Coordinates of C-alpha atoms and ligand atoms in Angstrom, one line a residue:
X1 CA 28.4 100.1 98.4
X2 CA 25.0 99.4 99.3
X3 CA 23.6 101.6 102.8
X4 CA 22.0 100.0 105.4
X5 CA 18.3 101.9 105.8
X6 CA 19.8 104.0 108.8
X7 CA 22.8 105.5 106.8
X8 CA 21.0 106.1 104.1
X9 CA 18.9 108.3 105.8
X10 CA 22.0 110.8 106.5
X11 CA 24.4 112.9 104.4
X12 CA 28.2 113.4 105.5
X13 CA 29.0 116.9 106.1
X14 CA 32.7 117.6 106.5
X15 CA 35.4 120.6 106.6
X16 CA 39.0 120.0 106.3
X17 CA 41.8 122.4 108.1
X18 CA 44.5 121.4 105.7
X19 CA 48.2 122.3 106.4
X20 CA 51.1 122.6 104.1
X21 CA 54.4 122.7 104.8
X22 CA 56.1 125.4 102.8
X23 CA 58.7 124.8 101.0
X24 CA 61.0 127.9 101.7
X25 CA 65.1 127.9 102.2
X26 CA 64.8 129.3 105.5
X27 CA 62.3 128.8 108.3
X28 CA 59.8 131.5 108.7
X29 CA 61.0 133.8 111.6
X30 CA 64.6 132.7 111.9
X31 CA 67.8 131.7 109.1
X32 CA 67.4 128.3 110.2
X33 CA 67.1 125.9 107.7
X34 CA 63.7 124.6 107.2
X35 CA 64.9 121.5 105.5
X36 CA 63.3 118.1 105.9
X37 CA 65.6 114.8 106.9
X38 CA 68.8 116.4 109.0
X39 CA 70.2 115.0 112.2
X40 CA 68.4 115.7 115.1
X41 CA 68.4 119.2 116.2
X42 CA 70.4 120.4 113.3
X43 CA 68.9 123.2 112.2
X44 CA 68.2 125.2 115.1
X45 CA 69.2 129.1 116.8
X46 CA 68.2 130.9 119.7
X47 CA 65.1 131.5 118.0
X48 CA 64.0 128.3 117.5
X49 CA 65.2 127.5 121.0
X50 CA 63.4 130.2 122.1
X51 CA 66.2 131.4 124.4
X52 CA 65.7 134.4 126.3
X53 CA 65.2 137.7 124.1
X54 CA 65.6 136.3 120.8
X55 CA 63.4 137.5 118.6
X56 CA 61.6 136.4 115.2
X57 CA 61.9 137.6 112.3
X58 CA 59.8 137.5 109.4
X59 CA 60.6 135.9 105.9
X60 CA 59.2 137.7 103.4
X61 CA 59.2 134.3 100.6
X62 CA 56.7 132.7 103.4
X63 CA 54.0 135.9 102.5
X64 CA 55.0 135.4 98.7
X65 CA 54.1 131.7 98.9
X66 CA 51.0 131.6 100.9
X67 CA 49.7 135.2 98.5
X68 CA 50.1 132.3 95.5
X69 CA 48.3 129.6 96.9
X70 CA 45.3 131.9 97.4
X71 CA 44.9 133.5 94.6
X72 CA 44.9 130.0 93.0
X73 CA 42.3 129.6 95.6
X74 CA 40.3 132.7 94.4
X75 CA 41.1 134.1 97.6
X76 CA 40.8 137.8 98.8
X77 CA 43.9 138.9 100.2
X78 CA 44.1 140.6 103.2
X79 CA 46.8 143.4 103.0
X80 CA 47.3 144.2 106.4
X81 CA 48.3 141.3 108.4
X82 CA 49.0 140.5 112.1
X83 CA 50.8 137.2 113.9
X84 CA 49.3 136.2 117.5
X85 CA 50.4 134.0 120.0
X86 CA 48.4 130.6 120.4
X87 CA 49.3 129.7 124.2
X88 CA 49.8 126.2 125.1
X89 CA 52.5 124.2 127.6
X90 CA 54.2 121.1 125.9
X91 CA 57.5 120.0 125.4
X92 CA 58.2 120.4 121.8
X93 CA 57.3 123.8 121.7
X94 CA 60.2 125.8 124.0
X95 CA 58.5 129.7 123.7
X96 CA 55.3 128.5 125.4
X97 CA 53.4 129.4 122.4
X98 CA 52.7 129.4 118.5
X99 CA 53.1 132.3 116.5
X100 CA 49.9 132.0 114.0
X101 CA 47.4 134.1 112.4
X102 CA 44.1 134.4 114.6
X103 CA 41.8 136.3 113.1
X104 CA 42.9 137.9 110.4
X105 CA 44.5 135.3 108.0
X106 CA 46.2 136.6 105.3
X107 CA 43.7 135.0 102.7
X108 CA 39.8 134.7 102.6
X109 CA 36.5 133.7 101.0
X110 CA 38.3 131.9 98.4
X111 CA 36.8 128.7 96.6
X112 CA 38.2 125.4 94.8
X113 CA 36.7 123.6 91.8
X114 CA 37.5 119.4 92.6
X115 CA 36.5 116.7 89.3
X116 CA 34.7 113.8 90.6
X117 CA 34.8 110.0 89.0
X118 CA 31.7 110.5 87.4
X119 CA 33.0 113.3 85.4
X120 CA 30.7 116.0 87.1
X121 CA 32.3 119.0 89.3
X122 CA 32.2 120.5 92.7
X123 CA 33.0 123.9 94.7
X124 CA 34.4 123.6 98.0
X125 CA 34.6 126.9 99.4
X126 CA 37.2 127.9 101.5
X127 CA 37.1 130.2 104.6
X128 CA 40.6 131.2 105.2
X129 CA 44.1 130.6 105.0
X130 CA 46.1 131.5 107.4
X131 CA 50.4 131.4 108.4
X132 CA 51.5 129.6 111.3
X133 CA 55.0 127.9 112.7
X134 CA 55.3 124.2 113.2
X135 CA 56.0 123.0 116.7
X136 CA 59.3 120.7 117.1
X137 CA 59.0 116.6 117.4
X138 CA 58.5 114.6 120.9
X139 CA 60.3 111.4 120.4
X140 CA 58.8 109.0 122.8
X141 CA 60.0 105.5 122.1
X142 CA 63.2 105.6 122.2
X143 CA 64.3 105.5 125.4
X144 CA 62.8 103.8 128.4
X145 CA 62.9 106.4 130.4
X146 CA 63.4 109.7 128.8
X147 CA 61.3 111.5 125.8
X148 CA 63.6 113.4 123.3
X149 CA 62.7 115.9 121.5
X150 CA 64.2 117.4 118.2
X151 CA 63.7 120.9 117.2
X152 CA 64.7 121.0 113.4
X153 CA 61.3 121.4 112.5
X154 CA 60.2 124.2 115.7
X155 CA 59.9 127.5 113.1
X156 CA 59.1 125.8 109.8
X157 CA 56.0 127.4 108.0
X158 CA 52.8 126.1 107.0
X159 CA 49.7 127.4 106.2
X160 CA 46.3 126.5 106.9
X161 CA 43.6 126.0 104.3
X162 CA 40.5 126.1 106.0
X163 CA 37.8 124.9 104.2
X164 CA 33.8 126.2 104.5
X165 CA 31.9 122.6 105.2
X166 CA 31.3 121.7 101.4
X167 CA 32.3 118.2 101.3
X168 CA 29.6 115.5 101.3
X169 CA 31.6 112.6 100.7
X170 CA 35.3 110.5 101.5
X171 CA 35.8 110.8 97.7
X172 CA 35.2 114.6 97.3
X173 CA 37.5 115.1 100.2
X174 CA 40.6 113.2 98.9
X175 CA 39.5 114.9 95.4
X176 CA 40.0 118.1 97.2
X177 CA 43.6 117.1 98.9
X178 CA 45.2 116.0 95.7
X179 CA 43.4 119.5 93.7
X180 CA 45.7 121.1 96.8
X181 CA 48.7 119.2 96.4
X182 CA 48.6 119.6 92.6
X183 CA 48.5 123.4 93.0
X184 CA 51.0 123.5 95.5
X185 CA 53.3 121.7 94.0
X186 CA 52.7 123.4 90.4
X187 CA 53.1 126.9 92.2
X188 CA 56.4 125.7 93.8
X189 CA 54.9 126.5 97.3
X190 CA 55.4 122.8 98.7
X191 CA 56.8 119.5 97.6
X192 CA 53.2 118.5 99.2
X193 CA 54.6 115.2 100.1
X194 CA 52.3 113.9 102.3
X195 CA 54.8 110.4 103.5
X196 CA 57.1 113.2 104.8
X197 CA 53.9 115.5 106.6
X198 CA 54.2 118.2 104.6
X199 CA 50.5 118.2 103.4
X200 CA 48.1 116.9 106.3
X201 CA 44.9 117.7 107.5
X202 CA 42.2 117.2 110.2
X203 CA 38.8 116.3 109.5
X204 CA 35.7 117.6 111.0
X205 CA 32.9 115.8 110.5
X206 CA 29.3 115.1 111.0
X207 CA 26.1 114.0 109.6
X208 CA 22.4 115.4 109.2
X209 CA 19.7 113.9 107.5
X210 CA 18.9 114.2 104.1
X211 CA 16.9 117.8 103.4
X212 CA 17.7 119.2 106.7
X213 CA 19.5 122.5 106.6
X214 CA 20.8 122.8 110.1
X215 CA 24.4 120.7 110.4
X216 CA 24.8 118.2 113.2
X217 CA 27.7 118.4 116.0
X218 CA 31.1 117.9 114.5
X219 CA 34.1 116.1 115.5
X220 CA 37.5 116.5 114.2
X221 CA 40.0 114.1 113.3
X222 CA 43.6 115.0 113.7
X223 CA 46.6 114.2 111.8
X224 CA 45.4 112.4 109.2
X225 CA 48.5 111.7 106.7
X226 CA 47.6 110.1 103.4
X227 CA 44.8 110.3 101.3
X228 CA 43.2 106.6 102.3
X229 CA 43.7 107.9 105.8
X230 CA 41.5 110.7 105.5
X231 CA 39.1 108.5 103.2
X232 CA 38.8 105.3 106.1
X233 CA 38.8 108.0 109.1
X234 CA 35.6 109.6 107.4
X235 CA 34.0 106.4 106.5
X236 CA 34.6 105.4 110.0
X237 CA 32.7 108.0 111.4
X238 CA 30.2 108.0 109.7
X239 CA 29.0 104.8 109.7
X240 CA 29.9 105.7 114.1
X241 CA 28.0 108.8 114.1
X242 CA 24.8 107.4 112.6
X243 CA 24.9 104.4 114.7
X244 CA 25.2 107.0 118.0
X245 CA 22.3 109.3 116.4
X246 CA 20.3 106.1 115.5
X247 CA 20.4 104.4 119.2
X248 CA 19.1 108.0 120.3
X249 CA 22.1 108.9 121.4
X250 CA 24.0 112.1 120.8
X251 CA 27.1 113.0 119.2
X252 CA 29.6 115.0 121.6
X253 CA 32.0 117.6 120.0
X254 CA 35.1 116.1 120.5
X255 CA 38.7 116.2 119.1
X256 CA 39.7 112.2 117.9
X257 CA 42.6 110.4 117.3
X258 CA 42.9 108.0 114.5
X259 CA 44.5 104.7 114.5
X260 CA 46.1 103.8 110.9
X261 CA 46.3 100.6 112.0
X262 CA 42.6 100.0 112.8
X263 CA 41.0 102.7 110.4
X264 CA 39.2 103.7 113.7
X265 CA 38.9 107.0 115.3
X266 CA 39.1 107.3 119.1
X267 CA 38.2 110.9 121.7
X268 CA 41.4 112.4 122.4
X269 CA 39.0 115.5 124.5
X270 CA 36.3 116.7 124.4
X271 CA 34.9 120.5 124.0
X272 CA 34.7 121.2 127.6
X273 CA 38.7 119.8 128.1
X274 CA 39.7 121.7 125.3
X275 CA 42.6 124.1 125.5
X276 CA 42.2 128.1 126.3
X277 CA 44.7 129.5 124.1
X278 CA 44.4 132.6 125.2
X279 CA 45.5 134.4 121.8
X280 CA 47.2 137.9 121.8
X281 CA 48.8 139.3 119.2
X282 CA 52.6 138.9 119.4
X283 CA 54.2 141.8 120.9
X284 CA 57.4 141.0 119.2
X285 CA 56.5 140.9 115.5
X286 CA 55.3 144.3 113.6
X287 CA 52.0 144.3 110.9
X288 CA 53.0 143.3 107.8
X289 CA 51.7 145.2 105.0
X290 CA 51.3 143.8 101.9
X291 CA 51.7 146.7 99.5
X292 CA 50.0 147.5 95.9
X293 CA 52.8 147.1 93.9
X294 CA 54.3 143.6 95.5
X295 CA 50.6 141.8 95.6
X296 CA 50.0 143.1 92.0
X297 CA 53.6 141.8 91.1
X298 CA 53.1 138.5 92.5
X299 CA 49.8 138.7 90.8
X300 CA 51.6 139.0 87.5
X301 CA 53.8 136.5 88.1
X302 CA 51.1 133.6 88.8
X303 CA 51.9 130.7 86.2
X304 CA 48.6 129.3 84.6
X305 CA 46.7 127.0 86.5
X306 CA 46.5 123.3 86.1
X307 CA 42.7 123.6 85.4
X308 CA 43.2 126.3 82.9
X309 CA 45.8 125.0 80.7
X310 CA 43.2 122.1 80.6
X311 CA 40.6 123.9 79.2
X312 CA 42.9 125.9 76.9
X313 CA 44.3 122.6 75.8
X314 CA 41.2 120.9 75.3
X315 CA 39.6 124.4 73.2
X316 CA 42.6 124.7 71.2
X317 CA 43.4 120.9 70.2
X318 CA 40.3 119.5 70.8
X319 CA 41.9 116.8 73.5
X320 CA 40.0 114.8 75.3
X321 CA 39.7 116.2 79.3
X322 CA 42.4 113.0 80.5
X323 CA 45.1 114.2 77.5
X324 CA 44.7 117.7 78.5
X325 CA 45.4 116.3 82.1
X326 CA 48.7 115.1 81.2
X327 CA 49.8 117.9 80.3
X328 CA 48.1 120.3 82.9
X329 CA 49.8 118.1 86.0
X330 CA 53.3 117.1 84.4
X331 CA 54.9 120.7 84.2
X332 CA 57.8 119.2 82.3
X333 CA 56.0 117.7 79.8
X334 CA 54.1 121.3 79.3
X335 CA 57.4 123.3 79.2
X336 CA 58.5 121.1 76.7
X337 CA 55.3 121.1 74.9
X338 CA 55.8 125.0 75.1
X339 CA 59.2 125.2 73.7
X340 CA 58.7 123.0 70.8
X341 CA 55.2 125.3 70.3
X342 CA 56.8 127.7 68.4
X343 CA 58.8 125.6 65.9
X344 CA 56.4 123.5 64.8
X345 CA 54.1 123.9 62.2
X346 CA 50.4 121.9 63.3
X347 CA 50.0 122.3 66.8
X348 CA 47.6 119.6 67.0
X349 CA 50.5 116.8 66.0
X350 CA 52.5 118.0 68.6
X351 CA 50.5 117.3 71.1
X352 CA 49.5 114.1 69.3
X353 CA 53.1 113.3 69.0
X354 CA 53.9 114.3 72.7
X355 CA 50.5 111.9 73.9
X356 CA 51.1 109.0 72.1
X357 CA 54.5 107.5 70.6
X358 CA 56.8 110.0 72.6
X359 CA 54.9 109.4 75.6
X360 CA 55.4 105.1 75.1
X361 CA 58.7 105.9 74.4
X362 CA 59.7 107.5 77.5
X363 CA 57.4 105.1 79.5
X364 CA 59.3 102.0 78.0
X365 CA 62.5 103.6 78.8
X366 CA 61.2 104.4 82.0
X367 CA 62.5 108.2 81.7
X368 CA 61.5 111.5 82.3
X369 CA 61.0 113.9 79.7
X370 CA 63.3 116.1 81.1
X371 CA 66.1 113.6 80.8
X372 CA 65.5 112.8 77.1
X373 CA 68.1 113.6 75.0
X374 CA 65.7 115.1 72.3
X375 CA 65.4 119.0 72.6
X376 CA 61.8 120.6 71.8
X377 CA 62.8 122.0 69.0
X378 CA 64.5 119.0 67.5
X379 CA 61.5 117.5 67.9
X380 CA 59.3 120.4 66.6
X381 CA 62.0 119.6 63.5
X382 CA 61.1 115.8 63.3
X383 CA 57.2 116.5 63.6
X384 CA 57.6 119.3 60.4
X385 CA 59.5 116.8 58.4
X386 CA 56.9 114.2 59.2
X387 CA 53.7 116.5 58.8
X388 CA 55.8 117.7 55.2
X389 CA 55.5 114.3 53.9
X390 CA 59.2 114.1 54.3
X391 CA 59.7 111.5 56.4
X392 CA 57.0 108.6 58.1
X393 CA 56.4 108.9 61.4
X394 CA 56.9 105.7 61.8
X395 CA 61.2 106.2 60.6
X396 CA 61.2 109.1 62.1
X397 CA 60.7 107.4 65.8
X398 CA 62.1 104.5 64.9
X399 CA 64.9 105.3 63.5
X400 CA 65.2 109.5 63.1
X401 CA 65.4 110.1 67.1
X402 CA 67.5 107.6 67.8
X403 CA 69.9 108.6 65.5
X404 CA 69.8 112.9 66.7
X405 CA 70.3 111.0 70.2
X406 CA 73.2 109.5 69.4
X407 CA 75.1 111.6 66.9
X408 CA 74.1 114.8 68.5
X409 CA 74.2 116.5 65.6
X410 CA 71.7 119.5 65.8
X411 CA 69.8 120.0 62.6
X412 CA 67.4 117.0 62.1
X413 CA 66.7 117.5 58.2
X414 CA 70.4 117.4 57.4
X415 CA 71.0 114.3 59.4
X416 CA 67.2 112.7 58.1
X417 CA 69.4 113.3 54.8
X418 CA 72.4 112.1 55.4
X419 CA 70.7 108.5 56.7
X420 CA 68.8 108.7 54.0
X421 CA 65.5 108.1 55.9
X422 CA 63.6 110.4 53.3
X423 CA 60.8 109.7 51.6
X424 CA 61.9 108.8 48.5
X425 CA 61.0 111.4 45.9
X426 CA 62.0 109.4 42.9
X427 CA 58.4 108.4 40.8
X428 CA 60.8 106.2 38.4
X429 CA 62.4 104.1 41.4
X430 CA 58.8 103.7 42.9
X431 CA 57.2 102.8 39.6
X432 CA 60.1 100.4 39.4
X433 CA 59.3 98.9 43.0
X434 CA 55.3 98.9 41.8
X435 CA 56.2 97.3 38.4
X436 CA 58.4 94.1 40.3
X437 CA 55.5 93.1 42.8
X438 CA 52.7 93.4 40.8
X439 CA 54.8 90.7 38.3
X440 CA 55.1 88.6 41.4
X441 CA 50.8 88.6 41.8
X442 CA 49.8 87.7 38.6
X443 CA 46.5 86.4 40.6
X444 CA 45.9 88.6 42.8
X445 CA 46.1 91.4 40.1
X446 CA 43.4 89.6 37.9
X447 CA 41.5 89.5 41.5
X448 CA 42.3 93.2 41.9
X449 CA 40.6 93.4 38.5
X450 CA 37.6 91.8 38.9
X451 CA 36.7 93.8 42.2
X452 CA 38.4 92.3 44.8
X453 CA 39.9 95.7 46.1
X454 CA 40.9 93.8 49.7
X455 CA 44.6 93.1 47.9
X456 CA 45.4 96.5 47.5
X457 CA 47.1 96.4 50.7
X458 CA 49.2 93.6 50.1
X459 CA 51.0 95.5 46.8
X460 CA 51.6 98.6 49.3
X461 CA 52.8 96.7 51.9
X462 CA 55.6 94.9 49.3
X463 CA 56.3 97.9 47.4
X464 CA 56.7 99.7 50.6
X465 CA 59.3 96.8 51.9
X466 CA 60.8 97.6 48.6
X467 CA 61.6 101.4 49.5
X468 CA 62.8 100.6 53.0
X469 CA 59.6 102.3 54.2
X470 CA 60.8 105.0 52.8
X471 CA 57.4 106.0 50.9
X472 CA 54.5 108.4 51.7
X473 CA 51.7 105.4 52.1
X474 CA 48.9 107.4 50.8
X475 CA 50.6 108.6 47.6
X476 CA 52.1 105.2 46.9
X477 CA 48.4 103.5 47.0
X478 CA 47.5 106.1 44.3
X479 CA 50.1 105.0 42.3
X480 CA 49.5 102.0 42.6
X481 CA 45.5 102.3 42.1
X482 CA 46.8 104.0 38.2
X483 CA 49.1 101.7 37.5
X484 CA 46.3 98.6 37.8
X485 CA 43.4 100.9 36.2
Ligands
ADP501 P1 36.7 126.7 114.9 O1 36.8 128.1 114.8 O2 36.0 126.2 116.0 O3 37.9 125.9 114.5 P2 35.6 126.8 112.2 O4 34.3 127.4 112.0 O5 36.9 127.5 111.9 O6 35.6 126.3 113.7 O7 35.6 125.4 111.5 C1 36.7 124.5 111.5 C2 36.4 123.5 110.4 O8 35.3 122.7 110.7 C3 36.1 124.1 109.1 O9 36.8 123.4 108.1 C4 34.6 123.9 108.9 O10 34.3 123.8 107.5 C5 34.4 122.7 109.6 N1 33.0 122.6 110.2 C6 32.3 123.6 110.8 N2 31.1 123.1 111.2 C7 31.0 121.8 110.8 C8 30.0 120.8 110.8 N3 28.9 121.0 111.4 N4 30.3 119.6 110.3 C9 31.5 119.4 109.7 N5 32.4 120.3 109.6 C10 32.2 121.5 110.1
MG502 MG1 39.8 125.7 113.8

């Protein structure tokens, strides 16, 4: 993309207030299901309806889950934590107010590591995350003269990743959001789906010039709901905001809508509309206190992070940084990798294995690894036998797996046997094999002779037809080499 002289002048400065649905049974102060896609005011109680004197109640998995995403987050936690009330009038919302965190989030002062195109990496700090219900739905066009409003999701709980303002660019922002939704969806805090809303974010943005330390005025884009959303809404101001700042004019802290449709932003208020909230601290729901033993318990129970299984991957096998990525972001493809782990004798040739022919297998199929009928240790099994000399790889895939698929029979060596897909061991039936095709190239033997090494191949290649590819290629080329000295 090339700038005109004006926006090159300026640099993009943006925060993003992320939220994530959680993905807990139960929504977070009632029993009410918090499940996505039921009929219209399915899952609702009193408390969601916010009848008189029902009161909330906390669920403890919502602390668990948003403890996990900051510590991925390298987030202090704060042990001690308080819900307020965030006061507003609007139809979806029956209480007349939000129960969130104000200030005093459960997590703070945490920062994210995002990879960029170009290879190179950036830290994105992040202020705070804090817990919060969702409001219900207004339905507005489907009835001329009525709004509906469905409450399933009044009471399901998110959490807030605030970010510090870090990002510089469209492209470090959506590498942030898919960093998020990676981690979320490896911690098993969210499906992160962001079609169905349950990862979404607002933008703030604005621009300074190049070398200036001060930030500009910020707007903030609501609702944004897929990554080339959030991408086109912060291209789109930017290119606004310097054209405002260039005329001499002056940006306006304002709240925008975007339109999807466009890929343009437009004021929904401005500072001086904006809502009093008017936050208290909810009379109705106790401190929760995080206690020593649970945070350290959850702390144990943290699986490894995408990011670090990459490095370990890359250390230990010497992968390159996109192999290592496969298996960091499929977590079925590393549990397999991790059960087989133990059964097979080079580690490096499972991942090999796993990377390349198992991995075009599945793709052709077009199945998941954790539909294929192949268990990690059979395959541990199959690599041995290969990696032994036993068996080439190229009978074992072709012809080995299949066959454990289909006959289900458990031990891979026996069957490998039984098919007779072992390398044959027998010298006399090989020299036999070698002794018939170098008779059929009398010429190309007196070739071989006078230097012309190139034909080699072909005598492997025959012999090798001979034993039903059933021959270790490297030893067969020796004997062949001998036999022709
Ligand atoms: P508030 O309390 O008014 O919501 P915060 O300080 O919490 O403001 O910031 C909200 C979001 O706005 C954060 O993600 C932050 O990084 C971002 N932000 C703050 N100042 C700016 C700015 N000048 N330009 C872009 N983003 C900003
Ligand atoms: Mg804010």
């Amino acid at each position: 993309m090339s700038l005109g002289t004006n926006e090159s002048k300026y640099e993009l400065v943006s925060g993003l207030e992320i939220h994530v649905q959680l993905n807990t049974n139960s929504k977070i102060f009632s029993a009410d299901s918090a499940s996505f896609g039921g009929l219209p005011n399915q899952n609702i109680s009193t408390v969601s309806l916010a009848l008189p004197g029902a009161l909330p109640k906390l669920n403890k998995e919502v602390i668990a889950k948003a403890i996990r995403i900051g510590l991925a987050l390298n987030c202090s936690i704060n042990q001690i934590n308080h819900f307020d009330r965030k006061n507003y009038f609007y139809a979806d919302l029956p209480k007349g107010y939000q129960i969130t965190q104000d200030n005093q989030p459960i997590c703070i002062n945490g920062f994210v590591e995002v990879e960029l195109a170009d290879g190179s990496t950036k830290k994105i700090g992040i202020n705070r995350i804090h817990l919060e219900e969702d409001a219900g739905k207004s339905i507005h066009d489907q009835n001329v003269n009525y709004s509906l409003v469905d409450l399933n999701r009044a009471g399901v709980p998110l959490i807030e990743i605030v970010t510090e303002p870090d990002i510089r660019s469209a492209e470090e922002a959506s590498a942030l959001l898919s960093e998020i939704r990676k981690l979320v969806r490896h911690l098993n805090v969210s499906d992160g789906n962001m079609e169905e809303g349950s990862l979404r974010c607002d933008a703030n943005i604005s621009i300074r010039e190049f070398g200036s330390e001060a930030y500009g005025t910020r707007c903030e884009v609501k609702n944004l709901n897929s990554m080339r959303n959030v991408r086109t809404a912060m291209n789109f101001e930017f290119t606004r905001q310097v054209e405002v700042i260039s005329n001499g004019g002056k940006i306006i802290q304002s709240t925008l809508n975007f339109d999807a449709e466009h890929g343009t932003t437009s004021p929904m208020r401005t500072k001086e509309e904006a809502n009093d909230y008017r936050y208290f601290a909810d009379p109705d729901l106790p401190p929760v206190q995080i206690s020593d033993e649970w945070l350290a318990k959850i702390k144990s129970e943290m699986p490894i992070l995408p990011s670090e299984i990459s490095k370990q991957l890359i250390s230990e096998f010497s992968i390159s940084k996109a192999d290592a990525a496969l298996f960091a972001e499929d977590i079925d493809l590393l549990n397999y990798f991790n059960l087989a782990l133990p059964n097979v004798n080079n580690k490096k040739s499972l991942t090999n294995w796993l990377i390349g022919p198992i991995r075009a297998l599945l793709n052709e199929r077009e199945i998941a690894i954790v539909d294929y009928k192949i268990k990690p240790s059979q395959m541990a099994d199959a690599i041995n036998l290969v990696d032994d000399k036993k068996i080439t790889q190229q009978i074992a895939i072709q012809q080995l797996l299949p066959a454990v698929e289909e006959s289900q029979i458990a031990d891979v060596a026996d069957l490998a046997k039984t098919l007779n897909l072992l390398i044959t061991e027998n010298v006399d039936e090989l020299d036999s094999f070698i002794d018939e095709v170098l008779n059929n190239y009398p010429q190309q033997v007196m070739a071989y002779k006078k230097g012309k090494k190139g034909v080699l191949g072909l005598f492997v290649g025959d012999v090798m037809k001979l034993a039903k590819g059933k021959a270790d290629a490297k030893k067969l080329n020796e004997l062949i080499i001998e036999k022709l000295k």
